[in-house]
């Protein structure tokens, strides 16, 4: 597996924090409180993107890391808005560096697959940024397994490689188990999955009749519109109550317990909302609890769909 280290050479713990809420539902004060809570919990990997909250996410994070930058691992993403061309990558990357106040960024992702740009242009640009010492690692987000492997072959022609993949993965979004996570384990690519709480579904808040992204944001409403997903969330609440813990704690710990050793990206709007996820970092996920949680939503069929061989 790719060894991720901070700028000063310290190993990066296997959990990250995503700052998508910084500058949006979390103002500067709430963002700083969550940043401090993450640091106190041992998190050093912070994830942002060029598109998050119109740039405020990167700007706020940049202000927070000034006095401890060498102790941290900073990741951002480009080419969600605009194609993954040399012009887009370099322009957005330079803007991201300015917002973050950094000459070098530890990990740069291509945010989403681009059908229309030659992979050679994309990965030659990334290789040049890496050779110039402007980035340390290359990542891709929201890629299918075949797209990762195709891109990896192109990257190798430029003397570099994809080190990190950021897929969606949680108890009710398990497609990554079919090919992505096995591919990461086989190819020594670090999986850093986002949305371990399923947009808040797996916190139990919607079971209790509360509102949030799943009721207010059409993208999340559609993403988690399957009735069985909501039934699974209710079952997760029952299991959490039986174990005397939070559904969010179980959801985070379950993602981290996959044999491919993914590094879940935690996120929240407030420290109080964040605490159950932080507790997932140290939860004792026994094989029995892992197996029980895995029953609340169907395990996807293997890539060959030969169920008798699964």
Short mmCIF file of C-alpha atoms in Angstrom, two decimals:
data_model
loop_
_atom_site.label_atom_id
_atom_site.label_comp_id
_atom_site.label_asym_id
_atom_site.label_seq_id
_atom_site.Cartn_x
_atom_site.Cartn_y
_atom_site.Cartn_z
CA UNK A 1 0.00 0.00 0.00
CA UNK A 2 1.17 3.53 -0.73
CA UNK A 3 2.77 4.95 2.41
CA UNK A 4 1.34 8.39 3.09
CA UNK A 5 3.50 10.61 5.26
CA UNK A 6 3.28 14.21 6.40
CA UNK A 7 5.70 16.82 5.12
CA UNK A 8 8.01 16.03 8.04
CA UNK A 9 7.99 12.30 7.30
CA UNK A 10 5.52 11.11 9.94
CA UNK A 11 3.14 8.31 8.95
CA UNK A 12 -0.41 9.51 8.31
CA UNK A 13 -3.04 7.80 10.51
CA UNK A 14 -5.74 5.86 8.66
CA UNK A 15 -8.51 8.46 8.94
CA UNK A 16 -8.97 11.81 7.22
CA UNK A 17 -11.22 14.83 7.59
CA UNK A 18 -13.11 16.35 4.68
CA UNK A 19 -13.59 20.11 4.71
CA UNK A 20 -16.46 20.34 2.22
CA UNK A 21 -18.55 22.15 4.85
CA UNK A 22 -15.89 24.79 5.58
CA UNK A 23 -17.19 28.16 4.43
CA UNK A 24 -20.64 26.72 3.79
CA UNK A 25 -22.72 25.32 6.64
CA UNK A 26 -19.65 25.63 8.87
CA UNK A 27 -18.43 29.20 9.26
CA UNK A 28 -14.84 30.08 10.13
CA UNK A 29 -15.40 29.57 13.86
CA UNK A 30 -17.09 26.19 13.52
CA UNK A 31 -14.44 25.12 11.01
CA UNK A 32 -11.64 26.01 13.42
CA UNK A 33 -13.34 24.09 16.23
CA UNK A 34 -13.64 20.98 14.07
CA UNK A 35 -10.06 21.32 12.87
CA UNK A 36 -8.85 21.45 16.49
CA UNK A 37 -11.02 18.46 17.45
CA UNK A 38 -9.53 16.45 14.58
CA UNK A 39 -5.99 17.38 15.53
CA UNK A 40 -6.68 16.41 19.15
CA UNK A 41 -7.99 13.06 17.91
CA UNK A 42 -4.79 12.46 15.95
CA UNK A 43 -6.02 13.26 12.43
CA UNK A 44 -3.36 14.81 10.19
CA UNK A 45 -4.91 14.19 6.75
CA UNK A 46 -7.21 17.00 5.58
CA UNK A 47 -9.12 16.85 2.31
CA UNK A 48 -10.54 19.73 0.28
CA UNK A 49 -11.22 20.64 -3.37
CA UNK A 50 -11.06 23.57 -5.75
CA UNK A 51 -14.87 23.58 -6.07
CA UNK A 52 -15.82 23.32 -2.40
CA UNK A 53 -17.89 26.31 -1.19
CA UNK A 54 -16.62 28.55 -3.95
CA UNK A 55 -13.06 28.34 -2.69
CA UNK A 56 -13.82 29.14 0.94
CA UNK A 57 -13.03 25.58 2.03
CA UNK A 58 -9.45 25.86 0.78
CA UNK A 59 -9.07 29.42 2.08
CA UNK A 60 -10.27 28.58 5.60
CA UNK A 61 -8.18 25.41 5.71
CA UNK A 62 -5.16 27.38 4.55
CA UNK A 63 -5.51 29.75 7.47
CA UNK A 64 -5.85 26.90 9.96
CA UNK A 65 -2.74 24.99 8.86
CA UNK A 66 -0.26 27.88 8.86
CA UNK A 67 1.38 27.00 12.17
CA UNK A 68 1.43 23.22 11.75
CA UNK A 69 1.75 22.59 8.02
CA UNK A 70 4.72 20.20 8.27
CA UNK A 71 2.72 17.99 10.66
CA UNK A 72 -0.11 17.57 8.17
CA UNK A 73 -1.03 15.83 4.92
CA UNK A 74 -3.07 18.11 2.66
CA UNK A 75 -5.11 16.92 -0.31
CA UNK A 76 -7.14 18.86 -2.85
CA UNK A 77 -8.89 18.11 -6.13
CA UNK A 78 -9.14 19.79 -9.52
CA UNK A 79 -11.00 19.35 -12.81
CA UNK A 80 -14.53 18.89 -11.48
CA UNK A 81 -15.47 22.15 -13.18
CA UNK A 82 -13.87 22.08 -16.59
CA UNK A 83 -12.06 19.28 -18.41
CA UNK A 84 -8.97 17.51 -17.10
CA UNK A 85 -6.74 19.36 -19.54
CA UNK A 86 -3.34 20.89 -18.89
CA UNK A 87 -4.87 24.37 -18.86
CA UNK A 88 -7.60 23.50 -16.36
CA UNK A 89 -5.37 21.48 -14.06
CA UNK A 90 -2.60 24.08 -13.86
CA UNK A 91 -4.94 27.05 -13.49
CA UNK A 92 -7.07 25.46 -10.78
CA UNK A 93 -4.05 24.01 -9.01
CA UNK A 94 -2.35 27.41 -8.86
CA UNK A 95 -5.54 28.92 -7.45
CA UNK A 96 -5.78 26.14 -4.88
CA UNK A 97 -2.18 26.66 -3.79
CA UNK A 98 -2.82 30.37 -3.36
CA UNK A 99 -5.94 29.76 -1.29
CA UNK A 100 -4.15 27.19 0.86
CA UNK A 101 -1.04 29.32 1.15
CA UNK A 102 1.14 26.40 0.08
CA UNK A 103 3.94 25.95 -2.42
CA UNK A 104 3.55 22.18 -2.28
CA UNK A 105 0.39 20.09 -1.83
CA UNK A 106 0.80 16.50 -0.64
CA UNK A 107 -1.92 14.92 -2.78
CA UNK A 108 -3.64 16.21 -5.90
CA UNK A 109 -6.70 14.38 -7.23
CA UNK A 110 -8.42 14.53 -10.56
CA UNK A 111 -11.92 15.03 -9.18
CA UNK A 112 -13.89 13.05 -11.76
CA UNK A 113 -13.35 10.98 -14.91
CA UNK A 114 -13.20 13.01 -18.11
CA UNK A 115 -14.26 11.17 -21.27
CA UNK A 116 -13.17 13.94 -23.59
CA UNK A 117 -9.56 14.65 -22.61
CA UNK A 118 -6.67 12.40 -23.61
CA UNK A 119 -5.31 10.70 -20.50
CA UNK A 120 -1.79 11.44 -21.72
CA UNK A 121 -2.44 15.16 -21.40
CA UNK A 122 -3.91 14.76 -17.93
CA UNK A 123 -1.18 12.55 -16.50
CA UNK A 124 1.74 14.23 -18.20
CA UNK A 125 0.58 17.43 -16.52
CA UNK A 126 0.37 15.70 -13.13
CA UNK A 127 3.78 14.08 -13.66
CA UNK A 128 5.31 17.47 -14.38
CA UNK A 129 3.79 18.97 -11.23
CA UNK A 130 5.21 16.05 -9.28
CA UNK A 131 8.66 16.34 -10.85
CA UNK A 132 8.68 20.05 -10.03
CA UNK A 133 8.04 19.27 -6.36
CA UNK A 134 4.63 20.94 -6.38
CA UNK A 135 2.78 17.75 -5.46
CA UNK A 136 3.93 14.55 -3.76
CA UNK A 137 1.20 12.06 -4.65
CA UNK A 138 -1.33 11.68 -7.47
CA UNK A 139 -4.90 10.60 -6.84
CA UNK A 140 -8.17 10.09 -8.71
CA UNK A 141 -11.70 10.38 -7.40
CA UNK A 142 -14.96 8.85 -8.60
CA UNK A 143 -13.21 6.58 -11.11
CA UNK A 144 -14.37 3.07 -12.02
CA UNK A 145 -11.79 0.30 -11.63
CA UNK A 146 -11.20 0.03 -15.39
CA UNK A 147 -10.67 3.79 -15.54
CA UNK A 148 -8.10 3.63 -12.74
CA UNK A 149 -6.15 0.85 -14.43
CA UNK A 150 -6.28 2.57 -17.83
CA UNK A 151 -5.05 5.80 -16.26
CA UNK A 152 -2.40 3.94 -14.26
CA UNK A 153 -0.93 2.49 -17.45
CA UNK A 154 -0.74 5.99 -18.94
CA UNK A 155 0.76 7.44 -15.75
CA UNK A 156 3.52 4.84 -15.84
CA UNK A 157 4.62 6.05 -19.27
CA UNK A 158 5.46 9.35 -17.58
CA UNK A 159 7.37 7.70 -14.75
CA UNK A 160 4.69 8.12 -12.12
CA UNK A 161 1.64 6.33 -10.71
CA UNK A 162 -1.75 6.78 -9.10
CA UNK A 163 -1.18 6.42 -5.36
CA UNK A 164 -4.66 7.13 -3.99
CA UNK A 165 -8.26 6.50 -5.02
CA UNK A 166 -11.20 8.34 -3.47
CA UNK A 167 -14.46 6.39 -4.01
CA UNK A 168 -17.84 6.61 -2.33
CA UNK A 169 -18.23 3.80 0.23
CA UNK A 170 -20.53 3.14 3.16
CA UNK A 171 -22.89 0.52 4.58
CA UNK A 172 -25.55 1.18 1.92
CA UNK A 173 -23.23 2.18 -0.94
CA UNK A 174 -21.12 -0.97 -1.30
CA UNK A 175 -20.33 -1.09 -5.02
CA UNK A 176 -16.67 -0.34 -4.21
CA UNK A 177 -16.38 -3.86 -2.75
CA UNK A 178 -16.85 -5.46 -6.16
CA UNK A 179 -13.73 -4.18 -7.94
CA UNK A 180 -12.42 -0.91 -6.52
CA UNK A 181 -11.27 -2.07 -3.08
CA UNK A 182 -9.82 -5.40 -4.32
CA UNK A 183 -8.01 -3.46 -7.04
CA UNK A 184 -6.57 -1.05 -4.47
CA UNK A 185 -5.31 -3.92 -2.33
CA UNK A 186 -3.76 -5.68 -5.33
CA UNK A 187 -2.21 -2.57 -6.89
CA UNK A 188 -0.98 -0.93 -3.68
CA UNK A 189 -3.29 2.04 -4.09
CA UNK A 190 -4.56 3.65 -0.89
CA UNK A 191 -8.36 3.87 -0.83
CA UNK A 192 -9.61 7.02 0.90
CA UNK A 193 -13.41 6.69 0.71
CA UNK A 194 -15.79 9.56 1.24
CA UNK A 195 -19.31 9.61 2.70
CA UNK A 196 -18.98 6.87 5.36
CA UNK A 197 -22.18 8.26 6.90
CA UNK A 198 -24.16 8.21 3.66
CA UNK A 199 -24.92 11.92 3.63
CA UNK A 200 -26.13 11.65 7.22
CA UNK A 201 -28.45 8.68 6.58
CA UNK A 202 -26.31 6.41 8.77
CA UNK A 203 -26.35 8.78 11.73
CA UNK A 204 -29.97 7.80 12.42
CA UNK A 205 -31.20 11.39 12.14
CA UNK A 206 -33.68 10.60 9.37
CA UNK A 207 -34.98 7.60 11.29
CA UNK A 208 -35.83 10.10 14.02
CA UNK A 209 -37.63 12.36 11.52
CA UNK A 210 -35.00 15.08 11.32
CA UNK A 211 -34.08 16.99 8.18
CA UNK A 212 -30.77 17.58 6.41
CA UNK A 213 -29.02 16.99 3.10
CA UNK A 214 -31.21 14.03 2.21
CA UNK A 215 -34.30 16.22 2.46
CA UNK A 216 -32.82 19.53 1.31
CA UNK A 217 -30.40 18.59 -1.49
CA UNK A 218 -31.80 16.85 -4.58
CA UNK A 219 -28.49 15.12 -5.29
CA UNK A 220 -28.49 13.38 -1.92
CA UNK A 221 -32.23 12.72 -2.04
CA UNK A 222 -31.74 10.84 -5.29
CA UNK A 223 -28.55 9.13 -4.15
CA UNK A 224 -30.25 7.60 -1.12
CA UNK A 225 -33.79 7.23 -2.47
CA UNK A 226 -33.93 3.44 -2.09
CA UNK A 227 -36.35 2.35 0.64
CA UNK A 228 -34.05 -0.51 1.66
CA UNK A 229 -31.33 2.01 2.47
CA UNK A 230 -33.58 3.72 4.98
CA UNK A 231 -34.59 0.36 6.44
CA UNK A 232 -30.89 -0.44 6.81
CA UNK A 233 -30.37 2.85 8.64
CA UNK A 234 -33.16 1.93 11.06
CA UNK A 235 -31.56 -1.45 11.67
CA UNK A 236 -28.21 0.27 12.27
CA UNK A 237 -29.85 2.41 14.94
CA UNK A 238 -31.16 -0.73 16.65
CA UNK A 239 -27.74 -2.36 16.64
CA UNK A 240 -26.10 0.82 17.94
CA UNK A 241 -28.62 1.04 20.77
CA UNK A 242 -27.95 -2.59 21.70
CA UNK A 243 -24.20 -1.91 21.76
CA UNK A 244 -24.53 1.37 23.65
CA UNK A 245 -22.91 3.46 20.94
CA UNK A 246 -23.82 5.76 18.06
CA UNK A 247 -24.86 4.65 14.56
CA UNK A 248 -22.27 7.06 13.14
CA UNK A 249 -19.54 5.44 15.22
CA UNK A 250 -20.44 2.02 13.85
CA UNK A 251 -20.69 3.30 10.26
CA UNK A 252 -17.23 4.85 10.34
CA UNK A 253 -15.62 1.87 12.07
CA UNK A 254 -17.23 -0.56 9.60
CA UNK A 255 -15.75 1.25 6.58
CA UNK A 256 -12.30 1.29 8.17
CA UNK A 257 -12.50 -2.44 8.96
CA UNK A 258 -12.64 -3.58 5.33
CA UNK A 259 -9.68 -5.90 4.54
CA UNK A 260 -8.34 -3.42 1.96
CA UNK A 261 -7.66 -1.03 4.88
CA UNK A 262 -9.35 2.09 3.51
CA UNK A 263 -8.87 5.46 5.21
CA UNK A 264 -12.36 6.95 5.67
CA UNK A 265 -12.92 10.68 5.26
CA UNK A 266 -14.92 11.99 8.20
CA UNK A 267 -16.92 15.21 7.94
CA UNK A 268 -19.45 17.28 9.85
CA UNK A 269 -20.91 20.75 10.36
CA UNK A 270 -20.12 21.10 14.09
CA UNK A 271 -17.90 19.51 16.71
CA UNK A 272 -20.90 17.92 18.41
CA UNK A 273 -21.90 16.33 15.11
CA UNK A 274 -18.31 15.22 14.53
CA UNK A 275 -17.71 13.48 17.85
CA UNK A 276 -19.48 10.16 17.07
CA UNK A 277 -17.42 9.83 13.88
CA UNK A 278 -14.20 10.50 15.80
CA UNK A 279 -15.26 7.75 18.21
CA UNK A 280 -15.32 5.40 15.23
CA UNK A 281 -11.55 5.72 15.02
CA UNK A 282 -11.09 3.77 18.23
CA UNK A 283 -14.20 1.58 18.28
CA UNK A 284 -13.43 -2.12 18.80
CA UNK A 285 -14.85 -3.54 15.58
CA UNK A 286 -14.85 -7.26 16.29
CA UNK A 287 -15.37 -9.77 13.46
CA UNK A 288 -18.78 -10.55 14.95
CA UNK A 289 -19.95 -6.94 14.92
CA UNK A 290 -18.51 -6.42 11.42
CA UNK A 291 -20.40 -9.46 10.15
CA UNK A 292 -23.62 -8.32 11.82
CA UNK A 293 -23.40 -4.83 10.33
CA UNK A 294 -22.68 -6.32 6.91
CA UNK A 295 -26.09 -7.99 6.95
CA UNK A 296 -28.14 -4.79 7.14
CA UNK A 297 -27.76 -4.14 3.41
CA UNK A 298 -27.05 -6.63 0.60
CA UNK A 299 -23.47 -7.46 -0.26
CA UNK A 300 -23.03 -6.75 -3.99
CA UNK A 301 -22.45 -9.65 -6.34
CA UNK A 302 -18.86 -10.38 -7.42
CA UNK A 303 -17.61 -8.85 -10.66
CA UNK A 304 -18.11 -12.15 -12.51
CA UNK A 305 -21.62 -12.48 -11.02
CA UNK A 306 -20.85 -16.16 -10.35
CA UNK A 307 -22.47 -16.21 -6.94
CA UNK A 308 -21.53 -19.84 -6.31
CA UNK A 309 -17.87 -18.75 -6.32
CA UNK A 310 -18.24 -15.64 -4.18
#
